[in-house]
CSV table of C-alpha atoms in Angstrom, one decimal:
chain,number,residue,atom,x,y,z
A,1,UNK,CA,-12.2,13.4,-20.9
A,2,UNK,CA,-12.5,10.1,-19.1
A,3,UNK,CA,-9.6,11.0,-16.9
A,4,UNK,CA,-11.6,14.1,-15.7
A,5,UNK,CA,-14.6,11.9,-14.9
A,6,UNK,CA,-12.4,9.5,-12.9
A,7,UNK,CA,-10.7,12.2,-11.0
A,8,UNK,CA,-14.0,13.9,-10.1
A,9,UNK,CA,-15.3,10.5,-9.0
A,10,UNK,CA,-12.2,10.1,-6.8
A,11,UNK,CA,-12.8,13.5,-5.3
A,12,UNK,CA,-16.4,12.7,-4.5
A,13,UNK,CA,-15.5,9.4,-3.0
A,14,UNK,CA,-12.8,11.1,-0.8
A,15,UNK,CA,-15.3,13.7,0.4
A,16,UNK,CA,-17.7,10.9,1.3
A,17,UNK,CA,-14.9,9.1,3.1
A,18,UNK,CA,-14.1,12.3,5.1
A,19,UNK,CA,-17.6,13.3,5.9
A,20,UNK,CA,-19.4,10.1,7.0
A,21,UNK,CA,-19.7,9.3,10.7
A,22,UNK,CA,-19.6,5.5,10.3
A,23,UNK,CA,-16.0,4.2,10.2
A,24,UNK,CA,-16.7,1.1,8.1
A,25,UNK,CA,-18.5,3.1,5.3
A,26,UNK,CA,-15.7,5.5,5.4
A,27,UNK,CA,-13.1,2.8,4.8
A,28,UNK,CA,-15.3,1.4,1.9
A,29,UNK,CA,-15.5,4.9,0.3
A,30,UNK,CA,-11.7,5.1,0.5
A,31,UNK,CA,-11.4,1.8,-1.3
A,32,UNK,CA,-13.7,3.1,-4.0
A,33,UNK,CA,-11.3,6.0,-4.5
A,34,UNK,CA,-8.5,3.5,-4.8
A,35,UNK,CA,-10.3,1.5,-7.5
A,36,UNK,CA,-10.8,4.8,-9.4
A,37,UNK,CA,-7.0,5.3,-9.2
A,38,UNK,CA,-6.5,1.8,-10.5
A,39,UNK,CA,-8.7,2.6,-13.6
A,40,UNK,CA,-6.8,5.8,-14.1
A,41,UNK,CA,-3.5,3.9,-14.2
A,42,UNK,CA,-5.0,1.6,-16.8
A,43,UNK,CA,-6.0,4.5,-19.0
A,44,UNK,CA,-2.6,6.2,-18.5
A,45,UNK,CA,-0.8,3.1,-19.9
A,46,UNK,CA,0.7,1.8,-16.7
A,47,UNK,CA,-0.6,-1.9,-16.3
A,48,UNK,CA,2.1,-2.8,-13.8
A,49,UNK,CA,0.9,-0.1,-11.4
A,50,UNK,CA,-2.7,-0.9,-12.0
A,51,UNK,CA,-2.2,-4.5,-10.9
A,52,UNK,CA,-0.1,-3.5,-7.8
A,53,UNK,CA,-2.6,-0.8,-6.8
A,54,UNK,CA,-5.6,-3.2,-7.0
A,55,UNK,CA,-3.9,-5.9,-4.9
A,56,UNK,CA,-2.6,-3.3,-2.3
A,57,UNK,CA,-6.1,-1.8,-2.1
A,58,UNK,CA,-7.7,-5.1,-1.2
A,59,UNK,CA,-5.1,-5.7,1.5
A,60,UNK,CA,-5.5,-2.2,2.9
A,61,UNK,CA,-9.3,-2.6,3.1
A,62,UNK,CA,-9.0,-6.0,4.9
A,63,UNK,CA,-6.5,-4.6,7.4
A,64,UNK,CA,-8.5,-1.4,8.1
A,65,UNK,CA,-11.8,-3.2,8.6
A,66,UNK,CA,-10.1,-5.7,10.8
A,67,UNK,CA,-8.7,-2.9,12.8
A,68,UNK,CA,-11.9,-1.0,13.2
A,69,UNK,CA,-14.6,-3.7,13.4
A,70,UNK,CA,-14.6,-4.5,17.1
A,71,UNK,CA,-14.4,-0.9,18.2
A,72,UNK,CA,-17.3,1.3,19.3
A,73,UNK,CA,-17.5,4.6,17.6
A,74,UNK,CA,-16.7,7.4,20.0
A,75,UNK,CA,-18.8,10.5,19.1
A,76,UNK,CA,-16.2,13.1,18.7
A,77,UNK,CA,-17.5,16.6,19.6
A,78,UNK,CA,-15.3,19.3,18.3
A,79,UNK,CA,-14.0,21.9,20.8
A,80,UNK,CA,-12.5,25.1,19.5
A,81,UNK,CA,-14.3,24.8,16.2
A,82,UNK,CA,-13.4,28.2,14.8
A,83,UNK,CA,-9.7,28.0,15.5
A,84,UNK,CA,-9.3,24.6,14.0
A,85,UNK,CA,-11.2,25.4,10.9
A,86,UNK,CA,-9.4,28.7,10.3
A,87,UNK,CA,-6.0,27.2,10.7
A,88,UNK,CA,-6.8,24.3,8.4
A,89,UNK,CA,-8.1,26.7,5.7
A,90,UNK,CA,-5.0,28.9,6.1
A,91,UNK,CA,-2.8,25.8,5.4
A,92,UNK,CA,-4.9,24.9,2.4
A,93,UNK,CA,-4.7,28.4,1.0
A,94,UNK,CA,-0.9,28.5,1.5
A,95,UNK,CA,-0.6,25.2,-0.4
A,96,UNK,CA,-2.8,26.4,-3.2
A,97,UNK,CA,-0.8,29.6,-3.7
A,98,UNK,CA,2.5,27.7,-3.8
A,99,UNK,CA,1.0,25.3,-6.3
A,100,UNK,CA,-0.2,28.2,-8.4
A,101,UNK,CA,3.3,29.6,-8.6
A,102,UNK,CA,4.8,26.2,-9.5
A,103,UNK,CA,2.1,25.2,-12.0
A,104,UNK,CA,3.6,27.3,-14.9
A,105,UNK,CA,6.9,25.6,-14.7
A,106,UNK,CA,5.6,22.1,-15.1
A,107,UNK,CA,5.8,20.3,-18.4
A,108,UNK,CA,2.5,20.3,-20.3
A,109,UNK,CA,0.2,17.3,-20.1
A,110,UNK,CA,1.1,14.8,-22.8
A,111,UNK,CA,4.6,16.0,-23.5
A,112,UNK,CA,7.0,14.6,-20.9
A,113,UNK,CA,10.6,15.4,-20.5
A,114,UNK,CA,12.3,12.2,-21.6
A,115,UNK,CA,15.9,13.2,-20.8
A,116,UNK,CA,16.8,10.3,-18.6
A,117,UNK,CA,14.4,7.7,-19.7
A,118,UNK,CA,15.2,8.1,-23.4
A,119,UNK,CA,18.4,6.2,-22.7
A,120,UNK,CA,16.5,3.5,-20.9
A,121,UNK,CA,14.1,3.1,-23.7
A,122,UNK,CA,16.8,3.1,-26.4
A,123,UNK,CA,19.0,0.3,-25.0
A,124,UNK,CA,17.1,-1.1,-22.1
A,125,UNK,CA,16.2,-4.4,-23.7
A,126,UNK,CA,19.8,-4.9,-25.0
A,127,UNK,CA,21.3,-4.3,-21.5
A,128,UNK,CA,18.9,-6.2,-19.3
A,129,UNK,CA,17.1,-8.8,-21.5
A,130,UNK,CA,13.8,-7.9,-19.9
A,131,UNK,CA,10.9,-6.9,-22.1
A,132,UNK,CA,9.0,-5.2,-19.2
A,133,UNK,CA,10.8,-1.8,-18.9
A,134,UNK,CA,9.4,-0.9,-15.5
A,135,UNK,CA,10.7,-4.2,-14.0
A,136,UNK,CA,14.0,-3.6,-15.7
A,137,UNK,CA,14.3,-0.1,-14.2
A,138,UNK,CA,13.3,-1.0,-10.7
A,139,UNK,CA,15.4,-4.1,-10.4
A,140,UNK,CA,18.4,-3.3,-12.7
A,141,UNK,CA,19.1,0.4,-13.5
A,142,UNK,CA,17.9,1.7,-10.2
A,143,UNK,CA,18.3,-1.5,-8.2
A,144,UNK,CA,19.0,0.3,-4.9
A,145,UNK,CA,15.5,1.7,-5.0
A,146,UNK,CA,14.2,-1.9,-4.8
A,147,UNK,CA,16.7,-2.6,-2.0
A,148,UNK,CA,15.4,0.3,0.0
A,149,UNK,CA,11.8,-0.8,-0.6
A,150,UNK,CA,12.5,-4.2,0.8
A,151,UNK,CA,14.3,-2.7,3.8
A,152,UNK,CA,11.3,-0.4,4.5
A,153,UNK,CA,8.9,-3.4,4.4
A,154,UNK,CA,11.2,-5.4,6.6
A,155,UNK,CA,11.3,-2.5,9.1
A,156,UNK,CA,7.5,-2.2,9.1
A,157,UNK,CA,7.2,-6.0,9.8
A,158,UNK,CA,9.6,-5.8,12.7
A,159,UNK,CA,7.9,-2.6,14.0
A,160,UNK,CA,4.4,-4.1,14.0
A,161,UNK,CA,5.7,-7.2,15.8
A,162,UNK,CA,7.3,-5.0,18.4
A,163,UNK,CA,4.4,-2.7,18.8
A,164,UNK,CA,1.7,-5.3,19.2
A,165,UNK,CA,3.5,-7.5,21.7
A,166,UNK,CA,1.4,-8.4,24.6
A,167,UNK,CA,3.7,-8.2,27.5
A,168,UNK,CA,7.3,-7.2,28.0
A,169,UNK,CA,9.8,-9.9,29.2
A,170,UNK,CA,10.2,-8.2,32.6
A,171,UNK,CA,6.4,-8.5,33.2
A,172,UNK,CA,6.5,-12.2,32.5
A,173,UNK,CA,9.2,-12.9,34.9
A,174,UNK,CA,7.5,-10.9,37.6
A,175,UNK,CA,4.2,-12.8,37.1
A,176,UNK,CA,5.9,-16.1,37.5
A,177,UNK,CA,7.3,-15.0,40.9
B,1,UNK,CA,-23.9,-6.1,11.8
B,2,UNK,CA,-20.8,-5.8,14.0
B,3,UNK,CA,-22.5,-8.1,16.5
B,4,UNK,CA,-22.9,-10.8,13.8
B,5,UNK,CA,-19.3,-10.6,12.7
B,6,UNK,CA,-18.1,-10.7,16.3
B,7,UNK,CA,-20.0,-13.9,16.8
B,8,UNK,CA,-18.5,-15.4,13.7
B,9,UNK,CA,-14.9,-14.7,14.7
B,10,UNK,CA,-15.5,-16.2,18.1
B,11,UNK,CA,-16.5,-19.6,16.8
B,12,UNK,CA,-13.3,-20.1,14.9
B,13,UNK,CA,-14.0,-19.4,11.3
B,14,UNK,CA,-16.9,-18.5,9.1
B,15,UNK,CA,-19.9,-20.5,7.8
B,16,UNK,CA,-19.9,-23.7,5.7
B,17,UNK,CA,-20.4,-21.8,2.4
B,18,UNK,CA,-17.3,-19.7,2.9
B,19,UNK,CA,-15.3,-22.7,3.9
B,20,UNK,CA,-16.3,-24.7,0.8
B,21,UNK,CA,-15.7,-21.9,-1.6
B,22,UNK,CA,-12.3,-21.2,0.0
B,23,UNK,CA,-11.3,-24.8,-0.4
B,24,UNK,CA,-12.1,-24.6,-4.1
B,25,UNK,CA,-10.4,-21.3,-4.7
B,26,UNK,CA,-7.4,-21.2,-2.5
B,27,UNK,CA,-5.1,-23.3,-4.8
B,28,UNK,CA,-5.9,-21.2,-7.8
B,29,UNK,CA,-5.1,-17.9,-5.9
B,30,UNK,CA,-1.8,-19.3,-4.8
B,31,UNK,CA,-0.9,-20.5,-8.2
B,32,UNK,CA,-1.8,-17.2,-9.8
B,33,UNK,CA,0.5,-15.4,-7.4
B,34,UNK,CA,3.4,-17.7,-8.4
B,35,UNK,CA,2.6,-17.2,-12.1
B,36,UNK,CA,2.7,-13.4,-11.7
B,37,UNK,CA,6.0,-13.6,-10.0
B,38,UNK,CA,7.6,-15.9,-12.6
B,39,UNK,CA,6.5,-14.1,-15.7
B,40,UNK,CA,7.2,-10.6,-14.5
B,41,UNK,CA,10.1,-9.9,-16.9
B,42,UNK,CA,8.0,-10.3,-20.0
B,43,UNK,CA,4.6,-8.9,-19.1
B,44,UNK,CA,3.0,-6.8,-16.4
B,45,UNK,CA,3.3,-8.0,-12.9
B,46,UNK,CA,6.2,-8.1,-10.5
B,47,UNK,CA,7.7,-9.5,-7.4
B,48,UNK,CA,5.7,-7.2,-5.2
B,49,UNK,CA,2.3,-7.8,-6.6
B,50,UNK,CA,2.8,-11.5,-6.7
B,51,UNK,CA,4.0,-11.5,-3.1
B,52,UNK,CA,1.0,-9.6,-2.0
B,53,UNK,CA,-1.3,-12.2,-3.8
B,54,UNK,CA,0.5,-15.0,-2.0
B,55,UNK,CA,0.0,-13.3,1.3
B,56,UNK,CA,-3.6,-12.7,0.5
B,57,UNK,CA,-4.2,-16.4,-0.1
B,58,UNK,CA,-2.8,-17.1,3.4
B,59,UNK,CA,-5.0,-14.3,4.8
B,60,UNK,CA,-8.1,-15.8,3.1
B,61,UNK,CA,-7.3,-19.1,4.8
B,62,UNK,CA,-6.9,-17.4,8.1
B,63,UNK,CA,-10.2,-15.5,7.8
B,64,UNK,CA,-12.2,-18.6,6.7
B,65,UNK,CA,-10.8,-21.3,8.9
B,66,UNK,CA,-9.6,-19.4,11.9
B,67,UNK,CA,-6.2,-18.7,13.1
B,68,UNK,CA,-5.0,-22.1,14.3
B,69,UNK,CA,-5.6,-23.9,11.0
B,70,UNK,CA,-3.0,-21.8,9.2
B,71,UNK,CA,-0.6,-21.6,12.1
B,72,UNK,CA,-0.5,-25.4,12.2
B,73,UNK,CA,1.0,-25.5,8.7
B,74,UNK,CA,3.2,-22.4,8.9
B,75,UNK,CA,4.1,-21.3,12.3
B,76,UNK,CA,5.4,-17.9,13.2
B,77,UNK,CA,9.1,-18.6,13.7
B,78,UNK,CA,9.2,-20.4,10.3
B,79,UNK,CA,7.6,-17.4,8.6
B,80,UNK,CA,10.0,-14.9,10.2
B,81,UNK,CA,12.9,-17.2,9.2
B,82,UNK,CA,11.8,-17.3,5.6
B,83,UNK,CA,11.2,-13.5,5.5
B,84,UNK,CA,14.7,-12.8,6.9
B,85,UNK,CA,16.4,-15.3,4.6
B,86,UNK,CA,14.7,-13.8,1.6
B,87,UNK,CA,15.7,-10.3,2.6
B,88,UNK,CA,19.3,-11.4,3.0
B,89,UNK,CA,19.3,-13.0,-0.4
B,90,UNK,CA,17.9,-9.8,-1.9
B,91,UNK,CA,20.7,-7.8,-0.2
B,92,UNK,CA,23.3,-10.3,-1.6
B,93,UNK,CA,21.9,-10.0,-5.2
B,94,UNK,CA,22.0,-6.2,-4.9
B,95,UNK,CA,25.5,-6.1,-3.6
B,96,UNK,CA,26.7,-8.4,-6.4
B,97,UNK,CA,26.4,-5.3,-8.6
B,98,UNK,CA,29.5,-3.9,-6.9
B,99,UNK,CA,31.6,-7.0,-7.2
B,100,UNK,CA,30.9,-8.6,-10.5
B,101,UNK,CA,30.0,-7.5,-14.0
B,102,UNK,CA,26.3,-7.6,-13.6
B,103,UNK,CA,25.5,-7.3,-17.3
B,104,UNK,CA,26.6,-10.9,-17.8
B,105,UNK,CA,24.2,-12.4,-15.3
B,106,UNK,CA,20.5,-12.5,-15.5
B,107,UNK,CA,19.5,-11.3,-12.1
B,108,UNK,CA,15.9,-10.0,-12.5
B,109,UNK,CA,14.0,-13.4,-12.0
B,110,UNK,CA,16.1,-14.2,-8.9
B,111,UNK,CA,15.5,-10.8,-7.2
B,112,UNK,CA,11.8,-11.1,-8.1
B,113,UNK,CA,11.5,-14.4,-6.4
B,114,UNK,CA,13.4,-13.3,-3.3
B,115,UNK,CA,11.3,-10.1,-3.1
B,116,UNK,CA,8.1,-12.1,-3.5
B,117,UNK,CA,9.1,-14.4,-0.6
B,118,UNK,CA,10.0,-11.4,1.5
B,119,UNK,CA,6.8,-9.5,0.8
B,120,UNK,CA,4.5,-12.5,1.2
B,121,UNK,CA,5.9,-13.7,4.5
B,122,UNK,CA,6.3,-10.2,5.8
B,123,UNK,CA,2.6,-9.3,5.2
B,124,UNK,CA,1.5,-12.6,6.6
B,125,UNK,CA,3.4,-11.9,9.8
B,126,UNK,CA,2.0,-8.4,10.0
B,127,UNK,CA,-1.5,-9.6,9.6
B,128,UNK,CA,-1.1,-12.3,12.2
B,129,UNK,CA,0.3,-9.8,14.7
B,130,UNK,CA,-2.7,-7.5,14.2
B,131,UNK,CA,-5.2,-10.3,14.6
B,132,UNK,CA,-3.4,-11.5,17.7
B,133,UNK,CA,-3.5,-8.0,19.2
B,134,UNK,CA,-7.2,-7.5,18.6
B,135,UNK,CA,-8.4,-10.9,19.6
B,136,UNK,CA,-6.4,-11.5,22.7
B,137,UNK,CA,-8.2,-9.2,25.0
B,138,UNK,CA,-11.6,-10.9,25.1
C,1,UNK,CA,-3.5,21.6,-16.9
C,2,UNK,CA,-7.0,21.1,-15.5
C,3,UNK,CA,-6.0,17.5,-14.7
C,4,UNK,CA,-3.2,18.7,-12.5
C,5,UNK,CA,-5.6,21.1,-10.8
C,6,UNK,CA,-8.1,18.3,-10.0
C,7,UNK,CA,-5.2,16.3,-8.6
C,8,UNK,CA,-4.3,19.1,-6.3
C,9,UNK,CA,-7.9,19.4,-5.2
C,10,UNK,CA,-7.8,15.8,-4.2
C,11,UNK,CA,-4.6,16.6,-2.2
C,12,UNK,CA,-6.5,19.4,-0.5
C,13,UNK,CA,-9.3,17.1,0.6
C,14,UNK,CA,-6.8,14.7,2.1
C,15,UNK,CA,-5.0,17.6,3.8
C,16,UNK,CA,-8.3,18.8,5.3
C,17,UNK,CA,-9.0,15.4,6.6
C,18,UNK,CA,-5.5,15.1,8.1
C,19,UNK,CA,-5.6,18.4,9.9
C,20,UNK,CA,-9.2,18.7,11.0
C,21,UNK,CA,-10.4,15.3,12.1
C,22,UNK,CA,-9.6,13.9,15.5
C,23,UNK,CA,-10.3,10.2,15.0
C,24,UNK,CA,-7.2,8.2,14.3
C,25,UNK,CA,-8.9,6.0,11.7
C,26,UNK,CA,-9.9,9.2,9.9
C,27,UNK,CA,-6.3,10.4,10.0
C,28,UNK,CA,-5.2,7.2,8.4
C,29,UNK,CA,-7.8,7.7,5.7
C,30,UNK,CA,-6.5,11.2,5.0
C,31,UNK,CA,-3.0,9.8,4.6
C,32,UNK,CA,-4.3,7.3,2.1
C,33,UNK,CA,-6.1,10.1,0.1
C,34,UNK,CA,-2.9,12.1,0.0
C,35,UNK,CA,-0.9,9.1,-1.2
C,36,UNK,CA,-3.4,8.5,-4.0
C,37,UNK,CA,-3.1,12.1,-5.3
C,38,UNK,CA,0.7,12.0,-5.3
C,39,UNK,CA,0.8,8.7,-7.2
C,40,UNK,CA,-1.7,10.1,-9.7
C,41,UNK,CA,0.4,13.2,-10.2
C,42,UNK,CA,3.6,11.3,-10.8
C,43,UNK,CA,1.9,9.2,-13.5
C,44,UNK,CA,0.2,12.2,-15.1
C,45,UNK,CA,3.6,13.9,-15.5
C,46,UNK,CA,5.0,10.9,-17.4
C,47,UNK,CA,2.1,10.4,-19.8
C,48,UNK,CA,2.6,11.0,-23.5
C,49,UNK,CA,-0.4,11.5,-25.8
C,50,UNK,CA,-1.1,8.4,-27.9
C,51,UNK,CA,1.7,6.6,-26.2
C,52,UNK,CA,2.0,2.9,-25.6
C,53,UNK,CA,2.7,0.9,-22.4
C,54,UNK,CA,6.4,0.5,-21.7
C,55,UNK,CA,6.6,-3.2,-22.6
C,56,UNK,CA,8.5,-4.4,-25.7
C,57,UNK,CA,6.5,-6.6,-28.0
C,58,UNK,CA,7.8,-9.0,-30.6
C,59,UNK,CA,7.3,-7.0,-33.8
C,60,UNK,CA,6.7,-3.4,-33.0
C,61,UNK,CA,7.1,-0.4,-35.3
C,62,UNK,CA,6.3,2.5,-33.1
C,63,UNK,CA,8.6,3.4,-30.2
C,64,UNK,CA,6.3,6.1,-28.8
C,65,UNK,CA,6.4,4.9,-25.2
C,66,UNK,CA,5.2,6.7,-22.1
C,67,UNK,CA,7.9,7.7,-19.6
C,68,UNK,CA,8.8,4.5,-17.6
C,69,UNK,CA,10.8,6.3,-14.9
C,70,UNK,CA,7.9,7.8,-13.0
C,71,UNK,CA,6.1,4.5,-13.1
C,72,UNK,CA,9.2,2.8,-11.5
C,73,UNK,CA,9.3,5.5,-8.8
C,74,UNK,CA,5.5,5.2,-8.2
C,75,UNK,CA,5.9,1.5,-7.6
C,76,UNK,CA,8.3,2.3,-4.8
C,77,UNK,CA,5.8,4.9,-3.5
C,78,UNK,CA,2.9,2.4,-3.3
C,79,UNK,CA,5.0,-0.1,-1.3
C,80,UNK,CA,6.1,2.6,1.1
C,81,UNK,CA,2.5,3.8,1.5
C,82,UNK,CA,1.4,0.2,2.3
C,83,UNK,CA,4.1,-0.1,4.9
C,84,UNK,CA,3.1,3.2,6.5
C,85,UNK,CA,-0.6,2.2,6.6
C,86,UNK,CA,0.1,-1.1,8.3
C,87,UNK,CA,2.4,0.4,10.9
C,88,UNK,CA,-0.1,3.2,11.7
C,89,UNK,CA,-2.9,0.7,12.0
C,90,UNK,CA,-0.8,-1.3,14.4
C,91,UNK,CA,-0.2,1.9,16.4
C,92,UNK,CA,-3.9,2.7,16.4
C,93,UNK,CA,-4.9,-0.7,17.7
C,94,UNK,CA,-2.3,-0.5,20.4
C,95,UNK,CA,-3.5,3.0,21.4
C,96,UNK,CA,-7.1,1.7,21.6
C,97,UNK,CA,-6.0,-1.1,23.8
C,98,UNK,CA,-4.2,1.2,26.2
C,99,UNK,CA,-6.6,4.2,26.4
C,100,UNK,CA,-9.9,2.8,25.2
C,101,UNK,CA,-10.6,5.6,22.7
C,102,UNK,CA,-9.6,6.7,19.2
C,103,UNK,CA,-9.9,10.4,20.0
C,104,UNK,CA,-6.4,12.0,19.9
C,105,UNK,CA,-7.2,14.8,22.3
C,106,UNK,CA,-8.1,12.4,25.0
C,107,UNK,CA,-4.7,10.7,24.9
C,108,UNK,CA,-2.9,12.9,27.3
C,109,UNK,CA,-2.2,10.9,30.4
C,110,UNK,CA,0.9,8.7,30.6
C,111,UNK,CA,-0.1,5.2,31.5
C,112,UNK,CA,2.6,2.8,32.5
């Protein structure tokens, strides 16, 4: 029951984040949805993810506010209102019909398929010596997932450094002349 | 409100209250990040969450005292060097699974520490780049 | 089942924001909402009723754990979402510097 309440709260916060005109209040509404997700992780017995989500949420809010705070808000007037709305609604209807077809095949809530992770639970502690199973799976059994994660973060750091560079090298040498 | 914040960022750091509280809190935040990294194989936590907390302590310093106070202690090339070194160490630990019998060696704490260094320094560099890009124009 | 359906409604809100809005910051917010709903769905699939968190204790009798594999995958998803958000914020700041607007329909001309 409390999961329903948290999900409805998240949906309301997302609608507020979509509909408000002010960018800063929109970012703060997004962070409220993220904190709801953190609570839901705690109820669903995933403390690792709750901690990570909380920390990541704070960093996202700081970066988004830092990115939007100095900017004036351009008043966007929508042209071609009818076409845009109809195409968006068509996409959403397509998504919902596909979901309705798939929804019968999913495992029911509360009874997961434990085909792979039964083996992890049975002798995870013996093989890795780590009491935290999630950490054991990410770093040991599926270690290349963690390697790809680090590679993606490294690529993002290099990408941000390259994107926000002030001037190219060619410009610098031209200015000196 | 935006006018107020703009004035504050121009005069290199925030007010006296923020600076005093930051001075009191910053060591505890950094220590908590290290604690989460080191105990991650017995209780919730992990290299990534701890690394983000370490990066957040640097970001708090940078927001409270201005950009130059942090860059004096940890300049950009040093941060990029630590990030790249940690990424290479993580790659080496992952590749060791091919070469040796990995069940004999306890690798989870080492890869946690390497990942925490990588994440912390990487996020610090990203935030520094974003701040430089937004402030440089005025 | 109703939990799954609420999760998909959250996804639809994010999809609407992503397709309909023309401000870049709003598009980033839509991406964030979609990421939340996907994470939530992954964890909902792995939940077991009256389960316990996947951490071994000293003297435990019950071994009725929730599925730890979706949690490990979801950890990777959170990291990738953070990287994508940071990269797109960098792009948005750069675009604002170059064109002076966040509106994506006004970014048409090529400026050298």
